[in-house]
């Protein structure tokens, strides 16, 4: 009885592990890679910076991956360090993604 119980537990664990492994390999990877590849750098100009809140206001061009036309708006930045050395008026190239329903800058580089 005890051995059967252990065997059942082992089989259940194996089954869970297999399912989990398949989940990890699912089409997620190609889809994510395709999304990254189709994510163009967008032109922007810095209008405002709030480093403490990791916020930046950008006047930006079309953002095709967010289906967003040109406008001026605030973004969160994925990493505060992106704001280092930036100042209002700087021209930048950036990528933005929708993260938890918010527009987030995931890549940002100054244009000189
Ligand atoms: Cu916008």
Tab-separated table of N, CA and C and ligand atoms in Angstrom:
chain	number	residue	atom	x	y	z
A	1	UNK	N	0.835	-1.203	0.000
A	1	UNK	CA	0.000	0.000	0.000
A	1	UNK	C	0.864	1.245	0.000
A	2	UNK	N	1.872	1.184	0.869
A	2	UNK	CA	2.734	2.361	0.932
A	2	UNK	C	3.519	2.554	-0.368
A	3	UNK	N	3.991	1.404	-0.897
A	3	UNK	CA	4.745	1.479	-2.146
A	3	UNK	C	3.863	2.002	-3.282
A	4	UNK	N	2.631	1.513	-3.335
A	4	UNK	CA	1.707	1.995	-4.360
A	4	UNK	C	1.499	3.496	-4.259
A	5	UNK	N	1.381	3.917	-3.017
A	5	UNK	CA	1.141	5.329	-2.801
A	5	UNK	C	2.309	6.182	-3.323
A	6	UNK	N	3.511	5.705	-3.004
A	6	UNK	CA	4.698	6.418	-3.466
A	6	UNK	C	4.779	6.427	-4.987
A	7	UNK	N	4.441	5.255	-5.569
A	7	UNK	CA	4.489	5.153	-7.026
A	7	UNK	C	3.509	6.145	-7.656
A	8	UNK	N	2.313	6.179	-7.079
A	8	UNK	CA	1.308	7.097	-7.604
A	8	UNK	C	1.800	8.538	-7.509
A	9	UNK	N	2.415	8.839	-6.385
A	9	UNK	CA	2.915	10.204	-6.204
A	9	UNK	C	3.998	10.511	-7.221
A	10	UNK	N	4.864	9.534	-7.449
A	10	UNK	CA	5.953	9.731	-8.405
A	10	UNK	C	5.399	9.938	-9.809
A	11	UNK	N	4.384	9.141	-10.160
A	11	UNK	CA	3.790	9.277	-11.496
A	11	UNK	C	3.123	10.640	-11.646
A	12	UNK	N	2.433	11.049	-10.592
A	12	UNK	CA	1.768	12.356	-10.655
A	12	UNK	C	2.797	13.451	-10.856
A	13	UNK	N	3.883	13.356	-10.109
A	13	UNK	CA	4.930	14.355	-10.214
A	13	UNK	C	5.517	14.369	-11.616
A	14	UNK	N	5.740	13.155	-12.150
A	14	UNK	CA	6.297	13.060	-13.496
A	14	UNK	C	5.354	13.698	-14.503
A	15	UNK	N	4.055	13.427	-14.338
A	15	UNK	CA	3.072	13.978	-15.262
A	15	UNK	C	3.067	15.501	-15.185
A	16	UNK	N	3.083	16.015	-13.983
A	16	UNK	CA	3.089	17.471	-13.808
A	16	UNK	C	4.333	18.085	-14.440
A	17	UNK	N	5.442	17.427	-14.198
A	17	UNK	CA	6.702	17.945	-14.737
A	17	UNK	C	6.664	17.984	-16.252
A	18	UNK	N	6.110	16.906	-16.838
A	18	UNK	CA	6.034	16.854	-18.296
A	18	UNK	C	5.158	17.967	-18.833
A	19	UNK	N	3.996	18.139	-18.209
A	19	UNK	CA	3.079	19.185	-18.669
A	19	UNK	C	3.747	20.547	-18.554
A	20	UNK	N	4.412	20.733	-17.428
A	20	UNK	CA	5.065	22.014	-17.214
A	20	UNK	C	6.126	22.277	-18.271
A	21	UNK	N	6.915	21.231	-18.564
A	21	UNK	CA	7.971	21.386	-19.559
A	21	UNK	C	7.373	21.755	-20.909
A	22	UNK	N	6.227	21.139	-21.246
A	22	UNK	CA	5.588	21.466	-22.524
A	22	UNK	C	5.102	22.906	-22.523
A	23	UNK	N	4.554	23.315	-21.398
A	23	UNK	CA	4.101	24.705	-21.286
A	23	UNK	C	5.226	25.675	-21.611
A	24	UNK	N	6.384	25.380	-21.003
A	24	UNK	CA	7.510	26.281	-21.160
A	24	UNK	C	7.938	26.386	-22.623
A	25	UNK	N	7.773	25.261	-23.344
A	25	UNK	CA	8.269	25.235	-24.719
A	25	UNK	C	7.222	25.706	-25.716
A	26	UNK	N	6.018	25.904	-25.251
A	26	UNK	CA	4.919	26.222	-26.154
A	26	UNK	C	5.248	27.378	-27.102
A	27	UNK	N	4.309	27.739	-27.966
A	27	UNK	CA	4.628	28.732	-29.004
A	27	UNK	C	5.076	30.079	-28.440
A	28	UNK	N	5.084	30.220	-27.125
A	28	UNK	CA	5.509	31.467	-26.520
A	28	UNK	C	6.797	32.002	-27.129
A	29	UNK	N	7.754	31.101	-27.267
A	29	UNK	CA	9.077	31.585	-27.641
A	29	UNK	C	9.126	32.223	-29.028
A	30	UNK	N	8.663	31.503	-30.063
A	30	UNK	CA	8.678	32.159	-31.380
A	30	UNK	C	7.850	33.435	-31.388
A	31	UNK	N	6.714	33.422	-30.692
A	31	UNK	CA	5.846	34.603	-30.680
A	31	UNK	C	6.573	35.780	-30.056
A	32	UNK	N	7.229	35.533	-28.939
A	32	UNK	CA	7.950	36.607	-28.256
A	32	UNK	C	9.081	37.120	-29.129
A	33	UNK	N	9.764	36.191	-29.778
A	33	UNK	CA	10.874	36.584	-30.640
A	33	UNK	C	10.368	37.428	-31.799
A	34	UNK	N	9.228	37.030	-32.356
A	34	UNK	CA	8.666	37.775	-33.474
A	34	UNK	C	8.253	39.167	-33.020
A	35	UNK	N	7.678	39.264	-31.836
A	35	UNK	CA	7.250	40.559	-31.316
A	35	UNK	C	8.451	41.471	-31.144
A	36	UNK	N	9.536	40.913	-30.612
A	36	UNK	CA	10.733	41.718	-30.394
A	36	UNK	C	11.294	42.183	-31.727
A	37	UNK	N	11.263	41.287	-32.710
A	37	UNK	CA	11.831	41.628	-34.011
A	37	UNK	C	11.018	42.714	-34.694
A	38	UNK	N	9.697	42.713	-34.457
A	38	UNK	CA	8.849	43.672	-35.142
A	38	UNK	C	8.695	44.960	-34.334
A	39	UNK	N	9.492	45.094	-33.282
A	39	UNK	CA	9.382	46.265	-32.427
A	39	UNK	C	10.412	47.307	-32.846
A	40	UNK	N	9.971	48.253	-33.624
A	40	UNK	CA	10.917	49.223	-34.159
A	40	UNK	C	11.297	50.265	-33.117
A	41	UNK	N	12.420	50.891	-33.300
A	41	UNK	CA	12.784	52.035	-32.468
A	41	UNK	C	11.982	53.241	-32.957
A	42	UNK	N	11.438	53.945	-32.007
A	42	UNK	CA	10.575	55.077	-32.321
A	42	UNK	C	11.310	56.368	-31.967
A	43	UNK	N	11.114	57.379	-32.782
A	43	UNK	CA	11.706	58.683	-32.486
A	43	UNK	C	10.941	59.372	-31.369
A	44	UNK	N	11.684	59.993	-30.475
A	44	UNK	CA	11.035	60.728	-29.407
A	44	UNK	C	11.860	61.928	-28.989
A	45	UNK	N	11.210	62.828	-28.277
A	45	UNK	CA	11.911	63.973	-27.708
A	45	UNK	C	11.475	64.103	-26.264
A	46	UNK	N	12.442	64.270	-25.375
A	46	UNK	CA	12.146	64.315	-23.945
A	46	UNK	C	11.443	65.626	-23.593
A	47	UNK	N	10.294	65.522	-22.967
A	47	UNK	CA	9.544	66.707	-22.534
A	47	UNK	C	9.627	66.898	-21.032
A	48	UNK	N	9.802	65.825	-20.316
A	48	UNK	CA	9.788	65.893	-18.856
A	48	UNK	C	10.384	64.605	-18.298
A	49	UNK	N	11.074	64.717	-17.175
A	49	UNK	CA	11.664	63.532	-16.548
A	49	UNK	C	11.355	63.558	-15.059
A	50	UNK	N	10.878	62.441	-14.541
A	50	UNK	CA	10.737	62.280	-13.087
A	50	UNK	C	11.460	60.991	-12.707
A	51	UNK	N	12.758	61.138	-12.430
A	51	UNK	CA	13.587	59.959	-12.183
A	51	UNK	C	13.105	59.190	-10.959
A	52	UNK	N	12.637	59.911	-9.930
A	52	UNK	CA	12.202	59.227	-8.709
A	52	UNK	C	11.060	58.271	-8.971
A	53	UNK	N	10.166	58.671	-9.881
A	53	UNK	CA	9.017	57.813	-10.173
A	53	UNK	C	9.249	56.968	-11.420
A	54	UNK	N	10.458	57.002	-11.962
A	54	UNK	CA	10.763	56.262	-13.199
A	54	UNK	C	9.824	56.653	-14.331
A	55	UNK	N	9.543	57.937	-14.412
A	55	UNK	CA	8.623	58.402	-15.451
A	55	UNK	C	9.337	59.330	-16.420
A	56	UNK	N	8.927	59.242	-17.666
A	56	UNK	CA	9.443	60.157	-18.667
A	56	UNK	C	8.285	60.553	-19.577
A	57	UNK	N	8.220	61.836	-19.896
A	57	UNK	CA	7.226	62.289	-20.862
A	57	UNK	C	7.952	62.503	-22.178
A	58	UNK	N	7.442	61.850	-23.197
A	58	UNK	CA	8.064	61.914	-24.521
A	58	UNK	C	7.073	62.413	-25.552
A	59	UNK	N	7.568	63.278	-26.415
A	59	UNK	CA	6.824	63.552	-27.643
A	59	UNK	C	7.315	62.505	-28.629
A	60	UNK	N	6.417	61.650	-29.052
A	60	UNK	CA	6.879	60.505	-29.838
A	60	UNK	C	6.178	60.402	-31.182
A	61	UNK	N	6.865	59.725	-32.091
A	61	UNK	CA	6.281	59.399	-33.390
A	61	UNK	C	5.405	58.166	-33.276
A	62	UNK	N	4.926	57.691	-34.411
A	62	UNK	CA	4.108	56.472	-34.447
A	62	UNK	C	4.777	55.327	-33.697
A	63	UNK	N	4.002	54.609	-32.903
A	63	UNK	CA	4.506	53.379	-32.268
A	63	UNK	C	3.674	52.228	-32.821
A	64	UNK	N	4.155	51.605	-33.902
A	64	UNK	CA	3.342	50.588	-34.600
A	64	UNK	C	2.933	49.429	-33.699
A	65	UNK	N	3.853	48.973	-32.817
A	65	UNK	CA	3.511	47.802	-32.008
A	65	UNK	C	2.467	48.110	-30.943
A	66	UNK	N	2.236	49.379	-30.641
A	66	UNK	CA	1.174	49.741	-29.700
A	66	UNK	C	-0.018	50.351	-30.447
A	67	UNK	N	0.068	50.370	-31.779
A	67	UNK	CA	-0.966	50.989	-32.598
A	67	UNK	C	-1.255	52.402	-32.115
A	68	UNK	N	-0.180	53.146	-31.856
A	68	UNK	CA	-0.335	54.481	-31.278
A	68	UNK	C	0.214	55.536	-32.227
A	69	UNK	N	-0.591	56.534	-32.507
A	69	UNK	CA	-0.101	57.613	-33.373
A	69	UNK	C	0.843	58.538	-32.607
A	70	UNK	N	1.435	59.458	-33.304
A	70	UNK	CA	2.332	60.426	-32.671
A	70	UNK	C	1.584	61.265	-31.644
A	71	UNK	N	2.220	61.495	-30.524
A	71	UNK	CA	1.614	62.310	-29.459
A	71	UNK	C	2.663	62.602	-28.393
A	72	UNK	N	2.261	63.374	-27.397
A	72	UNK	CA	3.108	63.581	-26.227
A	72	UNK	C	2.444	62.899	-25.047
A	73	UNK	N	3.182	62.060	-24.366
A	73	UNK	CA	2.580	61.300	-23.264
A	73	UNK	C	3.651	60.819	-22.291
A	74	UNK	N	3.200	60.365	-21.137
A	74	UNK	CA	4.104	59.859	-20.126
A	74	UNK	C	4.277	58.353	-20.245
A	75	UNK	N	5.472	57.905	-19.972
A	75	UNK	CA	5.787	56.468	-19.945
A	75	UNK	C	6.481	56.140	-18.640
A	76	UNK	N	6.280	54.918	-18.178
A	76	UNK	CA	7.186	54.386	-17.167
A	76	UNK	C	8.411	53.855	-17.889
A	77	UNK	N	9.539	53.881	-17.232
A	77	UNK	CA	10.716	53.246	-17.832
A	77	UNK	C	10.991	51.946	-17.086
A	78	UNK	N	11.422	50.943	-17.854
A	78	UNK	CA	11.666	49.625	-17.274
A	78	UNK	C	12.808	49.689	-16.257
A	79	UNK	N	13.729	50.608	-16.474
A	79	UNK	CA	14.877	50.731	-15.582
A	79	UNK	C	15.231	52.209	-15.418
A	80	UNK	N	15.256	52.651	-14.180
A	80	UNK	CA	15.576	54.046	-13.874
A	80	UNK	C	16.860	54.523	-14.535
A	81	UNK	N	17.785	53.596	-14.687
A	81	UNK	CA	19.096	53.964	-15.247
A	81	UNK	C	18.971	54.530	-16.655
A	82	UNK	N	17.871	54.151	-17.332
A	82	UNK	CA	17.654	54.690	-18.678
A	82	UNK	C	17.581	56.207	-18.674
A	83	UNK	N	17.229	56.775	-17.532
A	83	UNK	CA	17.037	58.225	-17.454
A	83	UNK	C	18.327	58.967	-17.134
A	84	UNK	N	19.365	58.210	-16.759
A	84	UNK	CA	20.642	58.828	-16.411
A	84	UNK	C	21.168	59.684	-17.561
A	85	UNK	N	21.493	60.898	-17.262
A	85	UNK	CA	22.119	61.765	-18.253
A	85	UNK	C	21.153	62.368	-19.263
A	86	UNK	N	19.878	62.012	-19.178
A	86	UNK	CA	18.902	62.579	-20.100
A	86	UNK	C	18.414	63.917	-19.581
A	87	UNK	N	18.084	64.794	-20.506
A	87	UNK	CA	17.481	66.056	-20.086
A	87	UNK	C	16.405	66.479	-21.076
A	88	UNK	N	15.558	67.370	-20.605
A	88	UNK	CA	14.459	67.854	-21.435
A	88	UNK	C	15.015	68.435	-22.731
A	89	UNK	N	14.396	68.062	-23.827
A	89	UNK	CA	14.831	68.543	-25.136
A	89	UNK	C	15.684	67.533	-25.881
A	90	UNK	N	16.214	66.527	-25.164
A	90	UNK	CA	17.038	65.513	-25.819
A	90	UNK	C	16.198	64.702	-26.800
A	91	UNK	N	16.825	64.389	-27.924
A	91	UNK	CA	16.189	63.484	-28.893
A	91	UNK	C	16.590	62.052	-28.546
A	92	UNK	N	15.633	61.151	-28.626
A	92	UNK	CA	15.913	59.753	-28.280
A	92	UNK	C	15.293	58.808	-29.314
A	93	UNK	N	15.765	57.605	-29.293
A	93	UNK	CA	15.108	56.496	-29.996
A	93	UNK	C	14.689	55.525	-28.905
A	94	UNK	N	13.476	55.034	-28.987
A	94	UNK	CA	13.036	54.158	-27.903
A	94	UNK	C	12.061	53.098	-28.404
A	95	UNK	N	11.900	52.077	-27.566
A	95	UNK	CA	10.881	51.064	-27.788
A	95	UNK	C	9.937	51.115	-26.608
A	96	UNK	N	8.654	50.959	-26.876
A	96	UNK	CA	7.675	50.912	-25.798
A	96	UNK	C	6.815	49.671	-25.950
A	97	UNK	N	6.445	49.108	-24.814
A	97	UNK	CA	5.567	47.948	-24.804
A	97	UNK	C	4.467	48.184	-23.791
A	98	UNK	N	3.342	47.519	-24.011
A	98	UNK	CA	2.275	47.562	-23.026
A	98	UNK	C	2.581	46.527	-21.955
A	99	UNK	N	2.802	46.990	-20.731
A	99	UNK	CA	3.082	46.088	-19.616
A	99	UNK	C	2.048	46.353	-18.532
A	100	UNK	N	1.259	45.337	-18.207
A	100	UNK	CA	0.184	45.486	-17.223
A	100	UNK	C	-0.720	46.674	-17.544
A	101	UNK	N	-1.016	46.822	-18.811
A	101	UNK	CA	-1.934	47.872	-19.217
A	101	UNK	C	-1.327	49.260	-19.282
A	102	UNK	N	-0.032	49.356	-18.992
A	102	UNK	CA	0.620	50.661	-19.061
A	102	UNK	C	1.682	50.647	-20.148
A	103	UNK	N	1.897	51.804	-20.727
A	103	UNK	CA	2.961	51.926	-21.720
A	103	UNK	C	4.284	52.049	-20.987
A	104	UNK	N	5.182	51.152	-21.310
A	104	UNK	CA	6.478	51.161	-20.635
A	104	UNK	C	7.599	51.222	-21.652
A	105	UNK	N	8.554	52.100	-21.387
A	105	UNK	CA	9.731	52.189	-22.247
A	105	UNK	C	10.683	51.066	-21.854
A	106	UNK	N	10.988	50.195	-22.812
A	106	UNK	CA	11.845	49.052	-22.507
A	106	UNK	C	13.233	49.219	-23.097
A	107	UNK	N	13.382	50.211	-23.941
A	107	UNK	CA	14.675	50.455	-24.592
A	107	UNK	C	14.718	51.949	-24.888
A	108	UNK	N	15.833	52.569	-24.558
A	108	UNK	CA	15.904	54.020	-24.773
A	108	UNK	C	17.351	54.406	-25.003
A	109	UNK	N	17.586	55.109	-26.108
A	109	UNK	CA	18.940	55.608	-26.297
A	109	UNK	C	18.912	57.011	-26.873
A	110	UNK	N	19.808	57.839	-26.401
A	110	UNK	CA	19.852	59.209	-26.892
A	110	UNK	C	20.352	59.237	-28.330
A	111	UNK	N	19.890	60.198	-29.083
A	111	UNK	CA	20.359	60.410	-30.450
A	111	UNK	C	21.229	61.653	-30.452
A	112	UNK	N	22.437	61.517	-30.937
A	112	UNK	CA	23.341	62.667	-30.915
A	112	UNK	C	23.472	63.272	-32.306
B	1	LIG	CU1	1.504	57.827	-27.063
